[in-house]
Each structure stands twice: as structure tokens, then as C-alpha cells.
Short mmCIF file of C-alpha atoms and ligand atoms in Angstrom, two decimals:
data_model
loop_
_atom_site.label_atom_id
_atom_site.label_comp_id
_atom_site.label_asym_id
_atom_site.label_seq_id
_atom_site.Cartn_x
_atom_site.Cartn_y
_atom_site.Cartn_z
CA MET R 29 1.61 -41.93 -20.05
CA VAL R 30 4.04 -39.33 -19.29
CA ILE R 31 6.99 -39.51 -21.70
CA ASP R 32 10.24 -38.18 -20.05
CA MET R 33 11.44 -35.77 -22.58
CA LYS R 34 14.15 -33.67 -22.85
CA VAL R 35 15.07 -30.38 -24.98
CA ILE R 36 18.35 -29.72 -25.58
CA LEU R 37 19.45 -26.03 -26.89
CA GLU R 38 22.84 -26.61 -28.27
CA ASN R 39 25.37 -24.21 -29.91
CA ILE R 40 23.84 -21.15 -28.18
CA LYS R 41 26.01 -18.07 -29.27
CA GLU R 42 25.16 -16.16 -25.89
CA LEU R 43 23.44 -17.92 -22.82
CA VAL R 44 22.27 -14.64 -20.98
CA GLN R 45 21.35 -14.19 -17.35
CA VAL R 46 22.62 -17.51 -16.06
CA GLU R 47 22.93 -17.99 -12.08
CA GLU R 48 24.12 -20.98 -10.10
CA ARG R 49 21.99 -19.77 -7.03
CA ALA R 50 19.01 -18.00 -7.45
CA ARG R 51 19.29 -14.13 -6.40
CA THR R 52 16.26 -12.18 -5.03
CA TRP R 53 17.35 -9.18 -7.40
CA VAL R 54 20.09 -7.08 -8.43
CA ALA R 55 20.76 -3.61 -7.39
CA GLY R 56 23.18 -0.55 -7.74
CA LYS R 57 26.60 -1.09 -9.28
CA GLU R 58 25.82 -5.01 -9.66
CA MET R 59 22.97 -4.00 -12.37
CA LYS R 60 25.80 -3.68 -14.90
CA GLU R 61 26.66 -6.97 -14.22
CA LEU R 62 25.04 -9.83 -16.46
CA LYS R 63 26.74 -13.49 -16.44
CA VAL R 64 26.53 -14.73 -20.21
CA LEU R 65 27.90 -18.16 -21.11
CA ARG R 66 29.44 -18.14 -24.69
CA GLU R 67 28.92 -21.32 -26.70
CA ALA R 68 26.67 -22.84 -24.61
CA PHE R 69 23.86 -25.80 -23.93
CA LEU R 70 20.83 -25.94 -21.86
CA VAL R 71 18.69 -28.87 -21.15
CA ILE R 72 14.74 -28.66 -20.68
CA SER R 73 13.26 -31.68 -18.68
CA ASP R 74 9.30 -31.34 -18.65
CA ASP R 75 8.76 -27.71 -17.67
CA GLN R 76 12.00 -26.79 -15.77
CA ILE R 77 15.65 -25.73 -16.84
CA GLU R 78 17.67 -28.96 -15.65
CA ASN R 79 21.03 -28.16 -16.65
CA PHE R 80 23.05 -25.81 -18.69
CA GLY R 81 26.86 -24.90 -19.29
CA LEU R 82 29.50 -24.88 -22.16
CA MET R 83 29.32 -26.83 -25.09
CA GLN R 84 32.68 -28.19 -24.37
CA ASP R 85 31.41 -29.42 -21.36
CA PHE R 86 28.48 -31.14 -22.52
CA ASP R 87 28.46 -34.58 -21.58
CA GLN R 88 25.44 -37.69 -23.02
CA LYS R 89 25.13 -38.50 -19.39
CA LEU R 90 23.17 -35.43 -19.00
CA ILE R 91 20.50 -36.88 -21.14
CA GLU R 92 20.85 -40.44 -19.86
CA GLY R 93 17.55 -42.08 -19.38
CA ALA R 94 15.54 -39.51 -21.84
CA GLU R 95 12.57 -41.57 -23.82
CA MET R 96 12.68 -38.74 -26.08
CA ILE R 97 15.07 -36.26 -26.81
CA MET R 98 14.49 -33.08 -29.18
CA GLU R 99 17.78 -31.04 -30.07
CA ILE R 100 17.42 -27.39 -31.21
CA ASP R 101 20.62 -25.84 -32.70
CA CYS R 102 20.70 -22.11 -31.37
CA ALA R 103 23.98 -21.33 -33.58
CA GLY R 104 24.42 -17.72 -33.90
CA LYS R 105 21.25 -17.10 -31.40
CA ILE R 106 20.99 -15.64 -28.22
CA VAL R 107 19.04 -17.56 -25.34
CA MET R 108 17.72 -15.75 -22.52
CA PRO R 109 15.30 -15.70 -19.82
CA GLY R 110 11.43 -14.90 -20.79
CA TYR R 111 10.46 -11.05 -20.10
CA CYS R 112 8.46 -10.48 -16.73
CA ASP R 113 6.20 -7.33 -17.41
CA SER R 114 5.17 -6.64 -14.01
CA HIS R 115 3.08 -3.90 -14.66
CA THR R 116 0.13 -3.76 -17.38
CA HIS R 117 -3.57 -3.22 -17.59
CA LEU R 118 -3.94 -5.58 -20.76
CA VAL R 119 -7.52 -6.29 -20.06
CA PHE R 120 -9.53 -3.27 -21.69
CA ALA R 121 -12.48 -2.49 -24.30
CA GLY R 122 -11.68 -0.18 -27.29
CA SER R 123 -8.96 1.95 -27.62
CA ARG R 124 -8.36 5.68 -27.01
CA GLU R 125 -6.69 7.20 -30.14
CA GLN R 126 -9.06 9.98 -30.22
CA GLU R 127 -7.47 11.36 -27.03
CA PHE R 128 -3.94 10.50 -28.39
CA VAL R 129 -4.73 12.97 -31.05
CA ASP R 130 -6.45 15.61 -28.76
CA ARG R 131 -3.15 15.35 -26.80
CA ILE R 132 -1.07 16.04 -30.26
CA ASN R 133 -3.59 19.25 -30.35
CA GLY R 134 -2.37 20.60 -26.77
CA LEU R 135 -4.49 18.82 -24.11
CA SER R 136 -2.78 17.32 -21.33
CA TYR R 137 -3.35 13.79 -20.17
CA GLU R 138 -4.95 15.19 -16.97
CA GLU R 139 -7.01 17.63 -18.68
CA ILE R 140 -8.49 15.19 -20.89
CA ALA R 141 -9.06 12.97 -17.53
CA GLY R 142 -10.43 16.04 -15.56
CA ARG R 143 -13.11 16.12 -18.56
CA GLY R 144 -14.30 12.55 -18.03
CA GLY R 145 -12.09 11.25 -20.87
CA GLY R 146 -8.96 9.13 -19.86
CA ILE R 147 -9.74 6.31 -17.33
CA LEU R 148 -13.45 7.23 -17.09
CA ASN R 149 -13.68 7.10 -20.79
CA SER R 150 -12.35 3.12 -20.65
CA ALA R 151 -14.67 2.64 -17.91
CA LYS R 152 -17.74 3.64 -19.78
CA ARG R 153 -16.49 1.03 -22.54
CA MET R 154 -15.70 -1.80 -19.84
CA GLU R 155 -19.12 -1.65 -18.55
CA GLN R 156 -20.86 -2.47 -21.90
CA ALA R 157 -18.22 -4.95 -23.03
CA SER R 158 -19.03 -8.76 -22.16
CA GLU R 159 -16.88 -11.10 -20.35
CA ASP R 160 -16.38 -13.10 -23.42
CA GLU R 161 -15.46 -10.06 -25.43
CA LEU R 162 -12.76 -9.11 -23.09
CA TYR R 163 -11.52 -12.39 -22.54
CA LEU R 164 -10.71 -12.75 -26.23
CA SER R 165 -9.19 -9.18 -26.90
CA ALA R 166 -6.78 -9.69 -23.82
CA MET R 167 -5.93 -13.40 -24.98
CA ALA R 168 -4.85 -11.73 -28.52
CA ARG R 169 -2.86 -9.18 -26.91
CA LEU R 170 -1.36 -11.99 -24.67
CA GLU R 171 -0.16 -13.77 -28.03
CA GLU R 172 1.20 -10.69 -29.13
CA ILE R 173 3.24 -9.95 -26.01
CA LYS R 174 4.30 -13.65 -26.20
CA GLN R 175 5.73 -13.55 -29.63
CA LEU R 176 7.57 -10.42 -28.30
CA GLY R 177 9.13 -12.42 -25.53
CA THR R 178 7.04 -11.92 -22.76
CA THR R 179 6.59 -15.33 -20.83
CA ALA R 180 4.88 -13.71 -17.46
CA VAL R 181 2.92 -10.58 -16.83
CA GLU R 182 1.10 -9.25 -14.32
CA ILE R 183 -2.58 -7.84 -15.16
CA LYS R 184 -4.81 -4.96 -13.34
CA SER R 185 -8.22 -4.28 -13.19
CA GLY R 186 -9.09 -0.81 -12.53
CA TYR R 187 -11.31 -0.02 -15.62
CA GLY R 188 -14.56 -1.17 -13.80
CA LEU R 189 -14.72 1.32 -11.27
CA THR R 190 -18.36 -0.36 -9.96
CA VAL R 191 -18.51 -3.76 -7.93
CA GLU R 192 -19.99 -5.69 -10.89
CA SER R 193 -17.42 -4.26 -13.46
CA GLU R 194 -14.18 -4.68 -11.14
CA LEU R 195 -15.28 -8.31 -10.61
CA LYS R 196 -15.66 -8.62 -14.32
CA MET R 197 -12.10 -7.66 -15.00
CA LEU R 198 -10.68 -9.95 -12.31
CA ARG R 199 -12.63 -12.83 -13.45
CA VAL R 200 -11.60 -12.23 -17.16
CA ILE R 201 -8.04 -12.25 -15.35
CA LYS R 202 -8.79 -15.46 -13.65
CA ARG R 203 -9.64 -16.85 -16.92
CA LEU R 204 -6.54 -16.01 -18.69
CA LYS R 205 -4.73 -17.25 -15.69
CA GLU R 206 -6.38 -20.80 -16.47
CA THR R 207 -6.16 -20.98 -19.98
CA SER R 208 -2.76 -19.21 -21.07
CA PRO R 209 0.60 -21.13 -20.44
CA MET R 210 2.21 -17.49 -19.14
CA THR R 211 2.61 -17.04 -15.68
CA ILE R 212 0.33 -14.43 -14.76
CA LYS R 213 -0.65 -12.57 -11.64
CA SER R 214 -3.75 -10.35 -11.00
CA THR R 215 -4.04 -6.88 -9.14
CA PHE R 216 -6.97 -5.02 -8.06
CA LEU R 217 -6.67 -1.53 -8.73
CA GLY R 218 -10.61 -0.24 -7.80
CA ALA R 219 -8.68 3.00 -6.88
CA HIS R 220 -7.38 3.89 -10.52
CA ALA R 221 -10.00 7.05 -10.63
CA MET R 222 -12.65 8.73 -8.84
CA PRO R 223 -15.94 7.78 -10.69
CA VAL R 224 -17.85 10.91 -11.70
CA GLY R 225 -20.80 10.15 -9.22
CA TYR R 226 -18.53 10.22 -6.16
CA LYS R 227 -16.74 13.14 -6.79
CA ASN R 228 -18.23 15.03 -3.94
CA ASN R 229 -18.48 12.01 -1.81
CA ARG R 230 -14.71 10.31 -2.16
CA GLN R 231 -14.91 8.64 1.01
CA GLU R 232 -18.45 6.77 -0.50
CA TYR R 233 -16.05 5.23 -3.11
CA ILE R 234 -13.57 4.09 -0.33
CA ARG R 235 -15.74 2.58 1.34
CA LEU R 236 -17.31 1.02 -1.69
CA ILE R 237 -13.99 -0.65 -2.41
CA THR R 238 -13.14 -1.39 1.05
CA GLN R 239 -16.41 -2.63 2.30
CA GLU R 240 -17.78 -4.31 -0.78
CA MET R 241 -15.28 -4.91 -3.81
CA LEU R 242 -12.57 -6.21 -1.06
CA PRO R 243 -14.33 -8.88 0.67
CA GLU R 244 -16.02 -10.45 -2.36
CA ILE R 245 -12.45 -10.50 -4.17
CA SER R 246 -10.96 -12.01 -1.09
CA LYS R 247 -13.82 -14.49 -1.19
CA GLN R 248 -13.56 -15.55 -4.73
CA GLY R 249 -9.49 -15.40 -4.48
CA LEU R 250 -9.55 -12.90 -7.70
CA ALA R 251 -6.66 -10.94 -7.02
CA ASP R 252 -2.94 -11.36 -5.80
CA TYR R 253 -2.02 -7.98 -5.15
CA LEU R 254 -3.68 -4.33 -4.70
CA ASP R 255 -2.92 -1.02 -6.61
CA VAL R 256 -3.94 2.40 -5.84
CA PHE R 257 -3.20 5.22 -8.10
CA CYS R 258 -1.79 7.70 -5.68
CA ASP R 259 -1.06 11.08 -7.41
CA LYS R 260 -2.19 14.33 -8.12
CA GLY R 261 -5.86 14.52 -8.95
CA PHE R 262 -6.20 10.80 -8.03
CA PHE R 263 -5.80 9.35 -4.82
CA SER R 264 -4.35 11.40 -1.62
CA VAL R 265 -1.58 9.94 0.54
CA GLU R 266 -4.26 9.47 3.13
CA GLU R 267 -6.85 7.93 0.97
CA THR R 268 -3.77 5.31 -0.09
CA ALA R 269 -2.83 4.53 3.17
CA GLN R 270 -6.62 3.93 4.00
CA LEU R 271 -6.76 1.57 1.11
CA LEU R 272 -3.69 -0.43 1.50
CA GLU R 273 -4.80 -0.98 5.24
CA ALA R 274 -7.70 -2.53 4.36
CA GLY R 275 -5.67 -4.45 1.35
CA LEU R 276 -3.53 -6.02 4.28
CA LYS R 277 -6.67 -7.39 5.96
CA TYR R 278 -7.18 -9.29 3.35
CA ASP R 279 -3.57 -10.36 2.67
CA LEU R 280 -3.05 -8.32 -0.48
CA GLN R 281 0.34 -7.01 -0.74
CA PRO R 282 0.44 -3.20 -2.00
CA LYS R 283 1.72 -2.97 -5.62
CA ILE R 284 1.01 1.03 -6.54
CA HIS R 285 1.10 3.86 -9.23
CA ALA R 286 3.33 6.57 -7.24
CA ASN R 287 4.95 9.78 -8.40
CA GLU R 288 4.03 9.94 -11.94
CA LEU R 289 2.39 13.40 -11.92
CA GLY R 290 4.48 14.91 -9.04
CA LEU R 291 6.22 14.55 -5.87
CA THR R 292 3.39 13.45 -3.90
CA GLY R 293 4.29 11.30 -1.12
CA GLY R 294 3.48 7.57 -2.93
CA VAL R 295 6.67 5.87 -2.72
CA GLN R 296 6.75 6.94 1.35
CA VAL R 297 3.22 5.71 1.66
CA GLY R 298 4.23 2.43 -0.60
CA VAL R 299 7.52 1.55 1.43
CA GLN R 300 5.45 2.15 4.74
CA TYR R 301 3.07 -0.36 3.76
CA GLN R 302 5.69 -2.71 2.26
CA ALA R 303 4.92 -2.65 -1.37
CA LEU R 304 6.23 -5.06 -3.45
CA SER R 305 6.74 -2.44 -5.97
CA VAL R 306 6.18 1.31 -6.70
CA ASP R 307 5.52 2.14 -10.10
CA HIS R 308 6.16 4.92 -12.49
CA LEU R 309 8.43 7.16 -10.43
CA GLU R 310 8.89 10.08 -12.82
CA HIS R 311 9.25 12.51 -10.08
CA ILE R 312 11.99 11.04 -7.58
CA GLY R 313 13.80 13.29 -5.00
CA GLU R 314 16.28 12.61 -2.15
CA ALA R 315 13.68 11.72 0.18
CA GLU R 316 12.00 8.89 -2.27
CA ILE R 317 15.35 7.81 -2.49
CA LYS R 318 16.06 7.58 0.90
CA ALA R 319 12.79 5.97 1.70
CA LEU R 320 13.53 3.06 -0.77
CA LEU R 321 16.90 2.20 0.38
CA GLY R 322 16.91 -0.41 2.95
CA SER R 323 13.39 -1.45 1.84
CA GLU R 324 12.10 -4.67 0.19
CA THR R 325 9.97 -2.50 -2.57
CA MET R 326 11.16 -2.78 -6.17
CA PRO R 327 11.19 0.77 -7.61
CA THR R 328 9.64 0.21 -11.20
CA VAL R 329 9.95 2.37 -14.11
CA LEU R 330 7.80 2.44 -16.79
CA PRO R 331 9.71 3.92 -20.02
CA GLY R 332 6.62 3.49 -22.43
CA ALA R 333 3.92 5.75 -20.35
CA ALA R 334 6.64 8.82 -20.27
CA PHE R 335 7.60 8.32 -24.17
CA PHE R 336 3.67 8.35 -25.29
CA LEU R 337 2.72 10.92 -22.65
CA ASN R 338 5.87 13.02 -23.13
CA LEU R 339 6.45 12.90 -19.46
CA PRO R 340 9.83 13.62 -17.42
CA PHE R 341 12.19 10.63 -17.19
CA SER R 342 12.40 9.11 -14.05
CA PRO R 343 15.96 9.70 -12.49
CA VAL R 344 17.24 6.27 -12.87
CA ARG R 345 20.85 6.88 -13.24
CA GLU R 346 20.97 8.43 -9.75
CA MET R 347 18.57 5.76 -8.05
CA ILE R 348 21.09 2.97 -9.33
CA ASN R 349 23.93 4.94 -8.09
CA ALA R 350 22.40 5.29 -4.80
CA GLY R 351 22.42 1.73 -4.58
CA LEU R 352 19.11 0.68 -5.62
CA PRO R 353 17.68 -1.96 -8.10
CA ILE R 354 15.36 -0.70 -10.89
CA ALA R 355 12.75 -2.93 -12.58
CA LEU R 356 11.07 -1.97 -15.93
CA ALA R 357 7.35 -3.00 -17.11
CA SER R 358 5.41 -1.99 -20.00
CA ASP R 359 2.30 -0.61 -18.55
CA PHE R 360 0.22 -1.94 -21.57
CA ASN R 361 -2.87 0.28 -21.62
CA PRO R 362 -5.00 2.04 -24.21
CA GLY R 363 -4.47 5.44 -22.36
CA SER R 364 -0.71 6.28 -21.76
CA SER R 365 1.19 3.15 -22.90
CA PRO R 366 -0.53 1.09 -25.86
CA SER R 367 2.19 -1.46 -26.29
CA GLY R 368 3.51 -4.34 -24.32
CA ASN R 369 6.76 -4.74 -26.39
CA MET R 370 9.40 -5.22 -23.55
CA ASN R 371 11.95 -4.88 -26.41
CA PHE R 372 11.40 -1.80 -27.08
CA ILE R 373 11.41 -0.80 -23.33
CA GLN R 374 14.63 -1.71 -23.22
CA SER R 375 15.36 0.43 -25.98
CA LEU R 376 13.86 3.49 -24.49
CA ALA R 377 15.50 2.32 -21.40
CA CYS R 378 18.73 2.66 -22.92
CA ILE R 379 18.26 5.77 -25.11
CA ASN R 380 16.26 7.78 -22.65
CA TYR R 381 17.45 6.52 -19.33
CA LYS R 382 20.98 5.94 -20.17
CA MET R 383 20.70 2.25 -18.81
CA THR R 384 23.17 0.08 -20.10
CA PRO R 385 21.95 -3.03 -22.24
CA GLU R 386 23.24 -5.24 -19.02
CA GLU R 387 20.96 -3.06 -16.89
CA ALA R 388 18.31 -3.06 -18.91
CA ILE R 389 18.14 -6.72 -19.19
CA ASN R 390 18.35 -7.25 -15.45
CA ALA R 391 15.64 -4.63 -14.85
CA CYS R 392 13.19 -6.42 -17.54
CA THR R 393 14.20 -10.14 -16.17
CA ILE R 394 15.06 -10.91 -12.83
CA ASN R 395 14.09 -7.55 -11.14
CA SER R 396 10.61 -7.43 -12.48
CA ALA R 397 10.29 -10.99 -11.61
CA TYR R 398 10.72 -9.79 -8.28
CA ALA R 399 8.24 -6.97 -8.85
CA MET R 400 5.54 -9.49 -9.78
CA GLY R 401 6.37 -12.30 -6.85
CA VAL R 402 7.39 -14.52 -9.60
CA GLU R 403 11.36 -14.61 -8.93
CA HIS R 404 11.45 -17.99 -7.45
CA SER R 405 10.29 -19.43 -10.67
CA CYS R 406 11.01 -16.87 -13.01
CA GLY R 407 13.45 -14.28 -14.33
CA SER R 408 16.67 -16.51 -14.96
CA ILE R 409 18.40 -19.25 -16.51
CA CYS R 410 18.75 -21.23 -13.03
CA ARG R 411 18.40 -24.83 -12.58
CA GLY R 412 14.94 -25.53 -11.36
CA LYS R 413 13.36 -22.80 -12.42
CA LEU R 414 10.49 -22.87 -15.33
CA ALA R 415 11.64 -23.18 -18.82
CA ASN R 416 10.50 -19.87 -19.93
CA LEU R 417 12.86 -18.96 -22.51
CA ILE R 418 13.86 -16.70 -25.47
CA ILE R 419 15.39 -18.07 -28.39
CA THR R 420 16.09 -14.47 -30.73
CA LYS R 421 16.80 -14.63 -34.24
CA ALA R 422 20.76 -14.51 -35.41
CA LEU R 423 22.46 -11.47 -33.26
CA PRO R 424 25.88 -10.25 -32.94
CA THR R 425 25.47 -9.66 -28.95
CA TYR R 426 22.54 -9.32 -26.76
CA ALA R 427 23.11 -5.12 -27.13
CA ALA R 428 21.71 -5.73 -30.17
CA ILE R 429 18.07 -6.02 -28.84
CA PRO R 430 17.72 -2.81 -27.65
CA TYR R 431 19.82 -1.43 -30.39
CA TYR R 432 17.53 -2.68 -33.32
CA TYR R 433 14.58 -0.78 -31.70
CA GLY R 434 11.29 -1.22 -32.84
CA SER R 435 12.07 -4.49 -34.32
CA ASN R 436 11.04 -8.15 -32.80
CA PRO R 437 14.41 -10.00 -32.00
CA VAL R 438 12.35 -13.11 -30.81
CA GLU R 439 12.20 -15.69 -33.13
CA THR R 440 10.90 -18.50 -30.72
CA VAL R 441 9.48 -18.47 -27.09
CA ILE R 442 9.47 -21.66 -24.85
CA ILE R 443 7.02 -21.18 -22.05
CA ASN R 444 6.99 -24.13 -19.36
CA GLY R 445 9.18 -26.23 -21.79
CA GLU R 446 6.57 -26.17 -24.35
CA ILE R 447 7.96 -24.46 -27.93
CA TYR R 448 5.70 -21.74 -29.13
O1 NIG J 12 -0.17 3.44 -15.67
N1 NIG J 12 -1.19 6.12 -14.52
C1 NIG J 12 -2.28 5.56 -14.24
N2 NIG J 12 -2.78 4.43 -14.97
C2 NIG J 12 -2.28 4.09 -16.05
C3 NIG J 12 -3.03 4.63 -17.06
C4 NIG J 12 -4.37 4.32 -17.16
C5 NIG J 12 -5.30 5.01 -18.47
O2 NIG J 12 -4.78 6.11 -18.72
O3 NIG J 12 -6.02 4.23 -18.95
C6 NIG J 12 -0.96 4.18 -16.04
O4 NIG J 12 -0.28 4.97 -16.79
FE1 FE J 13 -0.34 1.53 -15.04
#
């Protein structure tokens, strides 16, 4: 028997990111705007946001007919949509702190990769790891980011680089989708690095991806999107185009890594193939901004990777001034961003990229929801969307979230109406 149960969040100090009608994203000047209700309530029915408004307008009629009512007092606290982390690699085996130390001692990320470290190092460990081991460690990471407020996450393969190992990673992501309450999207990133054995025969690895991996992935329904690391020393624009074209034959929309290490044409090729997002963007010029304007591709910045690798900061202010939207994601992975803390990502966005707290929150909710294709159900407080919510500890205002960098402002997380 299903009981008609409603949960009411009462006396909310600030109800952040409310929408009367769901928008697709926010761009340019609008990014500075954040709709907030002060002294508010929110009603959850089953797994959805049923209603919200000001406490003074709360009416018992709103909960009439409910067989069970649970009230949560949110006095002094902020309620906002759970974060959507639209770019992670959180299925991985082992860790890479030795490379972290090598970088402290002067080696660059590209030098480490060139010696067979980096992504290839993770691929070696991936090959040896069992599916259960990978599942359990990724589940623990999901639990960790859930406690930090993330309720939707995109996860990539890309540490496999062989048919068996890529399929293994994607099966682990599928199992996470089936067993975690979070909204999860899966991205196939076979073109993450060139395996050593194919260095002199790059087309053979591309053939392996397009002729062997993609058909099997499609047959088993293992991926929602296709990614390519289009950058200096990784995959060229021509190779990327070839891969994206193959992906589109299997209805896999691109979401690509671009312009992390140089002005490589990654953004343009992404836009050309209607990528849902182009991510990293440390190197952006006028041509990239022009290509993105008027497109449906979400420019996504990964402040954790730039922080951890000491990369130049993406020119976010210029992009916003040009009228573009920006999404933010953690890039949680063992090589360039070993953290999935979206609160800290907002601090970095404010401190290093001069984004305002409003811009940072928009970039971690509504815009990152779009960047992973879940804007219809996640990313804002909107009637009919999933009740995926954060209740913070007592805080003066939402601007205190990026301000108290490194601490966890989250007290309670609600996913699909369930309280965690
Ligand atoms: O997004 N840039 C490419 N891929 C990852 C890093 C992967 C790794 O170093 O393991 C990133 O930064
Ligand atoms: Fe990445």
C-alpha cells in the first residue's frame, strides 16, 4: 500500500533558486540574478517538489488529504537545489599521490603523462581491479559527495582504454545508476588517452573505439554521452571529429574535454557536432567565444583541475560579459582533481574567477543540470521537479557557502523526496 505522505520544510530562512517556470539555463547578465524567497516553506509530495511559497501564505489546504505529514523546521537555514556535478571520473582504482609529489618536485602534468603515468597509470590499475572493488569504492565516493550536497552526477569511463576494461567501467556506472538514489548520467570516454601500444598506429585505436567499443556499448545501453579528450598531446581536432561522428551514429551526443592545455580547436569542433557541453576551457580566445555564442553547447569550467594543476584560469568574466552561460563541475578524478566537493568549487569560482555567489550557484545548479541533460528534473526549486534538495546548517546568507571555504555547509540532503 502506498501512503500519501507529504514533507513540509518550514520557516526556511532563504529558499534559493526558485522558478515559477523551468528555464533551460541562465546566461550573461542573468547569471548574477538568483531568485530567493525569505521566510519560506516547501512541500514535497512523493519524490517531487509540489509547492513552495512564503510562510505567511502557507495554507493548510496545501497539505489536505495527506495521510502522513512530516514537518522539518528550517529556521536559520538555507534550502536550495542539490548540486548537479556534470563532469566527473569518479570510478577509478587506486590513487595517484606519487604524481602529486612528482609535480611538487617540478614535473608537469604533460611530462608525467608522456612517461606513461597519468591516465595510463590509472588504466593499468583499472585493468587489475575487480568490478565489485570498483563499484564499492565509487559508491563510497558517491556517499561522500552526497553528504557535500551533490544529488546528480555525470560519470565518465576512460580509464579502461581496452574493450574489456571500458565495458567494465561502464557496467560499474550502470550498477551505480541502478543502486544509488542519485540521478546519474554515463559518458563513454574511450578517447581519453592513446594506449602505449597504439602510439604509432593511432587510427587502429580509433578503429577499436568506433568499430568495437561503440557498437557493444550501444547494444548494451551503457552510455548516455560520448567524450573525447581533444587537446595537445591527446586527440587532434580531426580525430575528435571522426570520433564524434561515429558516436552520433549511435545517438550519443558529445560532451567533450576541450582547451585545457592550449587553443586547440576543441571548442569549435564540439560546437560543430552540437556537443551538450565543452569542458575545461582554460584557453579561450575570441574565436572560441564566437563559436559558443548562439550554440546550444554549455561552456563548463572545472576550477578544481585548474587549482590542483596550477593551470591558467578560464576567462569566465569575459565569457559571461559576452553573454554566455557558464556551468561549473568538479572533474572528480585521481589525476587532476581528487575532490568532488561542489561547495569548494564555488569558493574557487568566487576567489579565482571572480564569479559572484549568485553566478556560482547558478553555475552549479541550473546550468550544470543542462550540461548533463537533466534540466527538466533537477537544478532548481520548481514545482514538478524532483525533490533533490540541500538543507544547510544555520547560515547567515547563501553567500556564506563559498565564503566558508573548505567546510561543509550541508546538514541534510533530500533525494527523490527521501531524507538523508
Ligand atoms: O578532466 N583532462 C583529461 N582528463 C581528466 C584528467 C584525468 C587524469 O589525469 O586522470 C581531466 O582533467
Ligand atoms: Fe575530466
